[in-house]
N, CA and C atoms as an extended XYZ file, in Angstrom:
375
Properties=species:S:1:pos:R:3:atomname:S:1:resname:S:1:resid:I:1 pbc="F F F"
N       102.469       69.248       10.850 N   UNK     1
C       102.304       69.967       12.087 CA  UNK     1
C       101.535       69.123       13.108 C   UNK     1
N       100.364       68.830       12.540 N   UNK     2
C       100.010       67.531       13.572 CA  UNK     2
C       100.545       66.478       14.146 C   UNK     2
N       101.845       65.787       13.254 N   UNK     3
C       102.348       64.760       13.598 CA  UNK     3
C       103.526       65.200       14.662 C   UNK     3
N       103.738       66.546       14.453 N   UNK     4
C       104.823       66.973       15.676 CA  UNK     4
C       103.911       67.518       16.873 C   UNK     4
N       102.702       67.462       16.796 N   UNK     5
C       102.038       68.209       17.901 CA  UNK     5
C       101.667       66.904       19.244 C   UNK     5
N       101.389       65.517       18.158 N   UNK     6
C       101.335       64.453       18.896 CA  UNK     6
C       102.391       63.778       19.005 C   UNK     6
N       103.399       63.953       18.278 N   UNK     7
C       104.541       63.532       18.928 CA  UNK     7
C       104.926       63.840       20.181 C   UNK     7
N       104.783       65.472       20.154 N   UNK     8
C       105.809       65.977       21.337 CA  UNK     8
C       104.566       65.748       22.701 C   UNK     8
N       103.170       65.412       22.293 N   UNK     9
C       102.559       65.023       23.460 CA  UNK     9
C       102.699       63.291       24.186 C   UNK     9
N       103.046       62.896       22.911 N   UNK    10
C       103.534       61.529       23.310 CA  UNK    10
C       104.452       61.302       24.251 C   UNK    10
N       105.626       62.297       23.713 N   UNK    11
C       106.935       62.680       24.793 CA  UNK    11
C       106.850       62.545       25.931 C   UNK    11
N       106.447       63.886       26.158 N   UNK    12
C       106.196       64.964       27.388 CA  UNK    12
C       105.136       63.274       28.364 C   UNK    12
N       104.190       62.769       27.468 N   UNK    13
C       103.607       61.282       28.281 CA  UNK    13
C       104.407       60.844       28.808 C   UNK    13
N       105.087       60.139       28.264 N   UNK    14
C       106.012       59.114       28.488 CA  UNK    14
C       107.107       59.719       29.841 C   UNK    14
N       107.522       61.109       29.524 N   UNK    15
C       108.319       61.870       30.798 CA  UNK    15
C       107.143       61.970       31.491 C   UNK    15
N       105.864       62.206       31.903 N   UNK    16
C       105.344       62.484       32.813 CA  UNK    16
C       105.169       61.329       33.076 C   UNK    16
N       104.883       60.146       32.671 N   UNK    17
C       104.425       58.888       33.426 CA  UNK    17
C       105.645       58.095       34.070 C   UNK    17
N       106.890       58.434       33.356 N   UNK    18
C       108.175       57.609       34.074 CA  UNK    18
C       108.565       59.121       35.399 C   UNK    18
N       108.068       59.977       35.548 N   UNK    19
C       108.146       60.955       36.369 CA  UNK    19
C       107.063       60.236       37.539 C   UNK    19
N       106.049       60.439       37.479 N   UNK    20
C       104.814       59.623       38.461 CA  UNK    20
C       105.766       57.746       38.726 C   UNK    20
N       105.791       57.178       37.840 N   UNK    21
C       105.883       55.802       38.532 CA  UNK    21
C       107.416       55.625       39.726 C   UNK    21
N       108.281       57.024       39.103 N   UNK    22
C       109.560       56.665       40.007 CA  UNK    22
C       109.042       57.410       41.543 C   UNK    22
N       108.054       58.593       41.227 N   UNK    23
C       107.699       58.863       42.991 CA  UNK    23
C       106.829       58.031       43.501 C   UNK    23
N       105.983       57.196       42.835 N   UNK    24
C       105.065       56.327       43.440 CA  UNK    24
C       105.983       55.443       44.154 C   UNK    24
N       107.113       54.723       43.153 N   UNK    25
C       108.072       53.516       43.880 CA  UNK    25
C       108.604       54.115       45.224 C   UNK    25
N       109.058       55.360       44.730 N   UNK    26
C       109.709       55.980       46.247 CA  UNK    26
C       109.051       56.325       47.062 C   UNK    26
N       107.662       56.574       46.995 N   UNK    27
C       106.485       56.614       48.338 CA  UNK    27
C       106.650       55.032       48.757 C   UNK    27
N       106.294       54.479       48.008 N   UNK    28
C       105.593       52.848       48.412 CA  UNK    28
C       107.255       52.520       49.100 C   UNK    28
N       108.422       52.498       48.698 N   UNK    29
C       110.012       52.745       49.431 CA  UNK    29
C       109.581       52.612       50.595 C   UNK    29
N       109.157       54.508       50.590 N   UNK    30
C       109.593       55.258       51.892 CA  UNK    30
C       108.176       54.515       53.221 C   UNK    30
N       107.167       54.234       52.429 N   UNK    31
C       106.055       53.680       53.733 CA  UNK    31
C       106.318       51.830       53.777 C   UNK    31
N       107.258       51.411       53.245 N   UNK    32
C       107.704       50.169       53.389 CA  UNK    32
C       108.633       49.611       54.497 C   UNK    32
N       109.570       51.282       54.524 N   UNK    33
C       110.804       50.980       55.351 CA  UNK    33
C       110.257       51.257       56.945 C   UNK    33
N       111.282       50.718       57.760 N   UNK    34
C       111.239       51.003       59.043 CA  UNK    34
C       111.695       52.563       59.173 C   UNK    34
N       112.026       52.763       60.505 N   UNK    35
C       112.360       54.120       61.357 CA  UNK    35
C       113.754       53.630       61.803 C   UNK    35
N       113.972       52.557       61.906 N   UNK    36
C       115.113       52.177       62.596 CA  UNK    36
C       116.562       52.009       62.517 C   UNK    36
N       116.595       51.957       60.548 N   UNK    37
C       117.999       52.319       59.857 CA  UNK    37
C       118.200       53.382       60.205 C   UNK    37
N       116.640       54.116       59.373 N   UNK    38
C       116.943       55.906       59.720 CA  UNK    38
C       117.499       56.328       61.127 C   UNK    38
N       117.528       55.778       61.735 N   UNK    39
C       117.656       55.902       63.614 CA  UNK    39
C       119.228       55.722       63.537 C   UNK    39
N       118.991       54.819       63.017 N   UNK    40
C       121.019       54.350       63.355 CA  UNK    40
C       122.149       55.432       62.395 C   UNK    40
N       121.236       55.633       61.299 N   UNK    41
C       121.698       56.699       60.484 CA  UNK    41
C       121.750       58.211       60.612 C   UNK    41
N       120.734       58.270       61.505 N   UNK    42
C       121.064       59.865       61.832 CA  UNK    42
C       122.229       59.778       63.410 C   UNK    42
N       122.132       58.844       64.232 N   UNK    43
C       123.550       58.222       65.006 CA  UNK    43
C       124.525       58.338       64.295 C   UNK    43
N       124.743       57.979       63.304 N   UNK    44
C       126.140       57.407       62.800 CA  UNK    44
C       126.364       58.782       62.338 C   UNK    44
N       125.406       59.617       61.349 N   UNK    45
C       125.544       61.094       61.244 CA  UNK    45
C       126.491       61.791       61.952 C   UNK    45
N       125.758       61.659       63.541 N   UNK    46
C       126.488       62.723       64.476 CA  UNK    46
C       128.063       62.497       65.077 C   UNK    46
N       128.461       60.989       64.723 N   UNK    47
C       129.533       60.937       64.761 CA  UNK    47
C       130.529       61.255       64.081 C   UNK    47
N       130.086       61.708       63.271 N   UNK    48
C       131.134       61.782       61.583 CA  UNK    48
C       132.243       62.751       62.458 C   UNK    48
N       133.058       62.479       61.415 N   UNK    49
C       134.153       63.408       61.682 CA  UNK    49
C       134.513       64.673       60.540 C   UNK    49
N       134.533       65.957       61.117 N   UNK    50
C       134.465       67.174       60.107 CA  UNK    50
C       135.306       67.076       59.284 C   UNK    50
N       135.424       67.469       57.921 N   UNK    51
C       136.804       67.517       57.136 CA  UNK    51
C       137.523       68.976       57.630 C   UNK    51
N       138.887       68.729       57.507 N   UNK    52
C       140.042       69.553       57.710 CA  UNK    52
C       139.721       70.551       57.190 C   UNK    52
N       139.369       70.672       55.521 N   UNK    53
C       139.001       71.873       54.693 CA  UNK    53
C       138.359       72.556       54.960 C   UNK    53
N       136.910       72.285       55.624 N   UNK    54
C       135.887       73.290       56.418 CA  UNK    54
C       136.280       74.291       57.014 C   UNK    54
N       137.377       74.076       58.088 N   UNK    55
C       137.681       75.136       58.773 CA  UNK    55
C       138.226       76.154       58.339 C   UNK    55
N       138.330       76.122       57.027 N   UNK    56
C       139.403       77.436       56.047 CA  UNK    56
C       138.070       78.234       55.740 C   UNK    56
N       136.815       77.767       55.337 N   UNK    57
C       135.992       78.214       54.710 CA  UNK    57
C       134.690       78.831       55.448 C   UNK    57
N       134.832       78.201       56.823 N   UNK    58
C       133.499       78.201       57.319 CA  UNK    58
C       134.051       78.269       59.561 C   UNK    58
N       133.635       79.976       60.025 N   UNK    59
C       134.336       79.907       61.121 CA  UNK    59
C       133.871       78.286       62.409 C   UNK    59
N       135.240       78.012       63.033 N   UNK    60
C       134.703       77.294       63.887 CA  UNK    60
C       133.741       77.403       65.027 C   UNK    60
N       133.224       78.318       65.025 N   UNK    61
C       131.838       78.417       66.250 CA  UNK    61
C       130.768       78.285       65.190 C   UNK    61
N       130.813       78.069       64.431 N   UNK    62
C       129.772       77.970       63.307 CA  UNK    62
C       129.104       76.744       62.794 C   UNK    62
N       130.270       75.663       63.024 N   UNK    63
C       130.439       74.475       62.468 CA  UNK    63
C       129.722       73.508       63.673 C   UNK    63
N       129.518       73.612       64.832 N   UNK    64
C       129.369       72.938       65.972 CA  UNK    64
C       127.664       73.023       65.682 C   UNK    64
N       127.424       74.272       66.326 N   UNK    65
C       125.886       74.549       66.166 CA  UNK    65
C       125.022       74.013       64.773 C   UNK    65
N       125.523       74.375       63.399 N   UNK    66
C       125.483       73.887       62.296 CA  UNK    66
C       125.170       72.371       62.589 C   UNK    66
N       126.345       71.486       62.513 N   UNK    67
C       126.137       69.744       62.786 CA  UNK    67
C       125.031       69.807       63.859 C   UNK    67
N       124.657       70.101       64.723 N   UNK    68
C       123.752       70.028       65.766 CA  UNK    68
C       122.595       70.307       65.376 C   UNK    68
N       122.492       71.267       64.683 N   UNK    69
C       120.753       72.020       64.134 CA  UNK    69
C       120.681       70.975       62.914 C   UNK    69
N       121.519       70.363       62.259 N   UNK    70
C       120.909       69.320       61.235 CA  UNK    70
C       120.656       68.138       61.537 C   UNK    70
N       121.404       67.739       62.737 N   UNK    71
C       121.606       66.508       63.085 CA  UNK    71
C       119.903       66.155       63.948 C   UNK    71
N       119.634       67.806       64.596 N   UNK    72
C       118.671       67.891       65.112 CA  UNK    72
C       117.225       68.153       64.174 C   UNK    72
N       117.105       68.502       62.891 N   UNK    73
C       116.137       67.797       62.479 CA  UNK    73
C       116.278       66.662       61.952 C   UNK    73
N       117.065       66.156       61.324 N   UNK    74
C       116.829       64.485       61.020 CA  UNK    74
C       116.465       63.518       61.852 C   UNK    74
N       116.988       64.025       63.580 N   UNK    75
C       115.903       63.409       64.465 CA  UNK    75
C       114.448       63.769       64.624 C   UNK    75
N       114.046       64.757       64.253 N   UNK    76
C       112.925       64.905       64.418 CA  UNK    76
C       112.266       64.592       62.988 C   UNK    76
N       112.577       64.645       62.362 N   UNK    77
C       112.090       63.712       60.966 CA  UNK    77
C       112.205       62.251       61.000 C   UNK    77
N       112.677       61.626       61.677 N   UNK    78
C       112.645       60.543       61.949 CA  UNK    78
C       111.661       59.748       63.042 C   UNK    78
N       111.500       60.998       63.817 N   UNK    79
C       110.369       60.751       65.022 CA  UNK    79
C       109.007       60.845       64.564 C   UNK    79
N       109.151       61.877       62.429 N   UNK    80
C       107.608       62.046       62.852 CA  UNK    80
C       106.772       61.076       61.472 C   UNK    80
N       108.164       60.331       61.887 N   UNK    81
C       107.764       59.068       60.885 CA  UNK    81
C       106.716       58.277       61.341 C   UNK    81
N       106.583       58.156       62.857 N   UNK    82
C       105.395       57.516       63.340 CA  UNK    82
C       103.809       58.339       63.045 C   UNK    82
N       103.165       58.942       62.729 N   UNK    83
C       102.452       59.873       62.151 CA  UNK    83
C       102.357       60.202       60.702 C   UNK    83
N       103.316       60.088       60.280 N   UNK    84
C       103.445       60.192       58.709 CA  UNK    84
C       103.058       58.931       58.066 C   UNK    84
N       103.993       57.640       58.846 N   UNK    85
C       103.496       56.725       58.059 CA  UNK    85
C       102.586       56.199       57.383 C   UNK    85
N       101.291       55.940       58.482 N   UNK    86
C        99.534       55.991       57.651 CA  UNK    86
C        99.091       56.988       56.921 C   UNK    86
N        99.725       58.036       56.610 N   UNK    87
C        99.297       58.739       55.347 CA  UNK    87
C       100.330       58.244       54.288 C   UNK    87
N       101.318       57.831       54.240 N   UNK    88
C       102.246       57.367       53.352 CA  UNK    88
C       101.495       56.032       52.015 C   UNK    88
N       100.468       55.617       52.580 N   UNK    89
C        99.598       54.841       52.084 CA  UNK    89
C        98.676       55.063       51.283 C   UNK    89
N        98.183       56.570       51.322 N   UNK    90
C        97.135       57.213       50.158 CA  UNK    90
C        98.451       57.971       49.262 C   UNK    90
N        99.574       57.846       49.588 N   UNK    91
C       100.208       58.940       48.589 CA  UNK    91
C       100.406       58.655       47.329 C   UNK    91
N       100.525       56.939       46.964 N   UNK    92
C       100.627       56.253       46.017 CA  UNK    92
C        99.590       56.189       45.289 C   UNK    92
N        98.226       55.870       45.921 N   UNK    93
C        97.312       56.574       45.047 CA  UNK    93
C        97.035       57.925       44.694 C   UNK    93
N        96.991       58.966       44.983 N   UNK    94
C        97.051       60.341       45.050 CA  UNK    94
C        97.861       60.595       43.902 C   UNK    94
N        99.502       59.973       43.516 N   UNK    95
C       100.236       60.300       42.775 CA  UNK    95
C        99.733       60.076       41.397 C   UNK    95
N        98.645       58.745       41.393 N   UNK    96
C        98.578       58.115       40.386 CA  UNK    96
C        97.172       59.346       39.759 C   UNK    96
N        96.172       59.405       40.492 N   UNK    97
C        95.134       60.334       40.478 CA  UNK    97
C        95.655       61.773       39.512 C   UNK    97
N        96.571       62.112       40.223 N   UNK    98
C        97.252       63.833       40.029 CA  UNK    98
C        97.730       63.135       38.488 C   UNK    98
N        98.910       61.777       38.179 N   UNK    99
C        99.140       61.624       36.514 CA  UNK    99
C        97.996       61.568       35.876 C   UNK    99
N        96.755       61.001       36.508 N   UNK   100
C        95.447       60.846       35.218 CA  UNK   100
C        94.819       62.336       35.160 C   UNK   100
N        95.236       62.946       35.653 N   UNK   101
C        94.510       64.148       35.757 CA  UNK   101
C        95.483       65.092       34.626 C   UNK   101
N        96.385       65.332       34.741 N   UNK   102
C        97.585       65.678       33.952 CA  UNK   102
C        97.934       65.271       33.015 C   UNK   102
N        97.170       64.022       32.749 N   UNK   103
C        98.027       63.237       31.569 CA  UNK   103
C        96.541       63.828       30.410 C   UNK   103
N        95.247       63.877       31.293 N   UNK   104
C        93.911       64.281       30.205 CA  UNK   104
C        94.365       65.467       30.192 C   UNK   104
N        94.706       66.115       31.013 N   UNK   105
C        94.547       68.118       30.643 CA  UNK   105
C        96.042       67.700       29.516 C   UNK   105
N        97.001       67.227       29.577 N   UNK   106
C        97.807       66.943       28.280 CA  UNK   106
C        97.153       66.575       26.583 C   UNK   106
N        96.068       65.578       26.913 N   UNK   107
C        95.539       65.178       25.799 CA  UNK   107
C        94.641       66.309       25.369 C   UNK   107
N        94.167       67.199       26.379 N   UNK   108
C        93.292       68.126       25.833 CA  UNK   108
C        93.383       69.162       25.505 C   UNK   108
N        94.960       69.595       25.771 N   UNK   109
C        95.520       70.433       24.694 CA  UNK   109
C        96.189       70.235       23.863 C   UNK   109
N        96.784       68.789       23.634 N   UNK   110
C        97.050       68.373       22.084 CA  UNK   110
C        95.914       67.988       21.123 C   UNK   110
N        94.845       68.069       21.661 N   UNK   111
C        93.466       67.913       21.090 CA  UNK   111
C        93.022       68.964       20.396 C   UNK   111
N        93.004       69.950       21.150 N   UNK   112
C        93.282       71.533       20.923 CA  UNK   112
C        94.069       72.163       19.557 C   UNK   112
N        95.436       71.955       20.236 N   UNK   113
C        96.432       72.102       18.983 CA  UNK   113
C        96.241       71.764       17.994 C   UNK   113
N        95.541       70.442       17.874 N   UNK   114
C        95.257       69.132       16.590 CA  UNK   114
C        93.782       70.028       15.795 C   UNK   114
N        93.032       70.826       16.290 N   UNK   115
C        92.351       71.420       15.788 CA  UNK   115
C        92.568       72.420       15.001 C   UNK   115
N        93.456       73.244       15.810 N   UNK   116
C        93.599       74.476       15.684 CA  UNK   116
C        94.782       74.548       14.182 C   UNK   116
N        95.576       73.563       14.133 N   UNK   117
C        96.272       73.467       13.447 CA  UNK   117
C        95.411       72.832       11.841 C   UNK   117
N        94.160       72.449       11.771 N   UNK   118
C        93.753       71.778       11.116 CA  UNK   118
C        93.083       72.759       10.549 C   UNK   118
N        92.611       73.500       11.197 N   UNK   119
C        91.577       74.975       11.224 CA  UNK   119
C        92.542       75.850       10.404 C   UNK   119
N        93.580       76.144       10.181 N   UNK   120
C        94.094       76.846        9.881 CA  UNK   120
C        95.108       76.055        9.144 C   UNK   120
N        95.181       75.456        8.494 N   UNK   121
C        95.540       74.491        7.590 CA  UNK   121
C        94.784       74.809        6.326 C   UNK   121
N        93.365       74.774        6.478 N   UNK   122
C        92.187       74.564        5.366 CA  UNK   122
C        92.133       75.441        4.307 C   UNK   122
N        91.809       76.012        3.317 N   UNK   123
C        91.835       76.450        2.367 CA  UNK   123
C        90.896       77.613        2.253 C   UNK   123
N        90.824       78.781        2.446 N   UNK   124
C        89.803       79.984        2.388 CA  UNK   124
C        88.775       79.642        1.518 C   UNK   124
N        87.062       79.361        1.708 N   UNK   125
C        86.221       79.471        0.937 CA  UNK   125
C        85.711       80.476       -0.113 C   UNK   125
């Protein structure tokens, strides 16, 4: 019972720490990149052309406003990249903080378990 109690905390480690290092990469990504792909990309967005199929499914006064209200926050998510960015810089630490914090309250209830299971393992005096 112990050896499955630290196993499955080993696990659940290993998923929580490859969970933390892939959002850290994608913070450190996202405060690496410019504004300016994103710029050309929410452009190129608004040009797209609708598929044919839409219009069976979804009325056409619907579809206009729709592309417009999305198209219209990705510009403004893109604008408030200037402001966001210098916090984009503590997030990587922050992420790492929140796994050490998570990763002890993990150890300290397989610590727990490892007792409790030991406790009740033992043999009535």
């Amino acid at each position: 019972m112990k050896l499955l109690i630290w196993g499955v905390t080993g696990f659940l480690a290993l998923l929580w720490t490859g969970a933390a290092a892939m959002l850290a990469a994608a913070v450190n990504w996202l405060a690496s990149s410019s504004a300016d792909p994103a710029i050309r990309g929410v452009q190129a967005m608004a040009q797209w052309p609708l598929p044919d199929w839409l219009g069976v499914w979804v009325p056409p006064g619907v579809i206009e406003p729709l592309k417009a209200s999305i198209s219209e926050l990705l510009g403004s998510m893109v604008t408030a990249t200037s402001w966001i960015a210098p916090l984009l810089g503590w997030l990587s630490p922050l992420v790492w903080v929140i796994w050490g914090l998570v990763l002890v309250l993990m150890l300290a209830l397989a610590g727990g378990f490892h007792l409790l299971a030991a406790r009740s393992s033992r043999p009535a005096a």
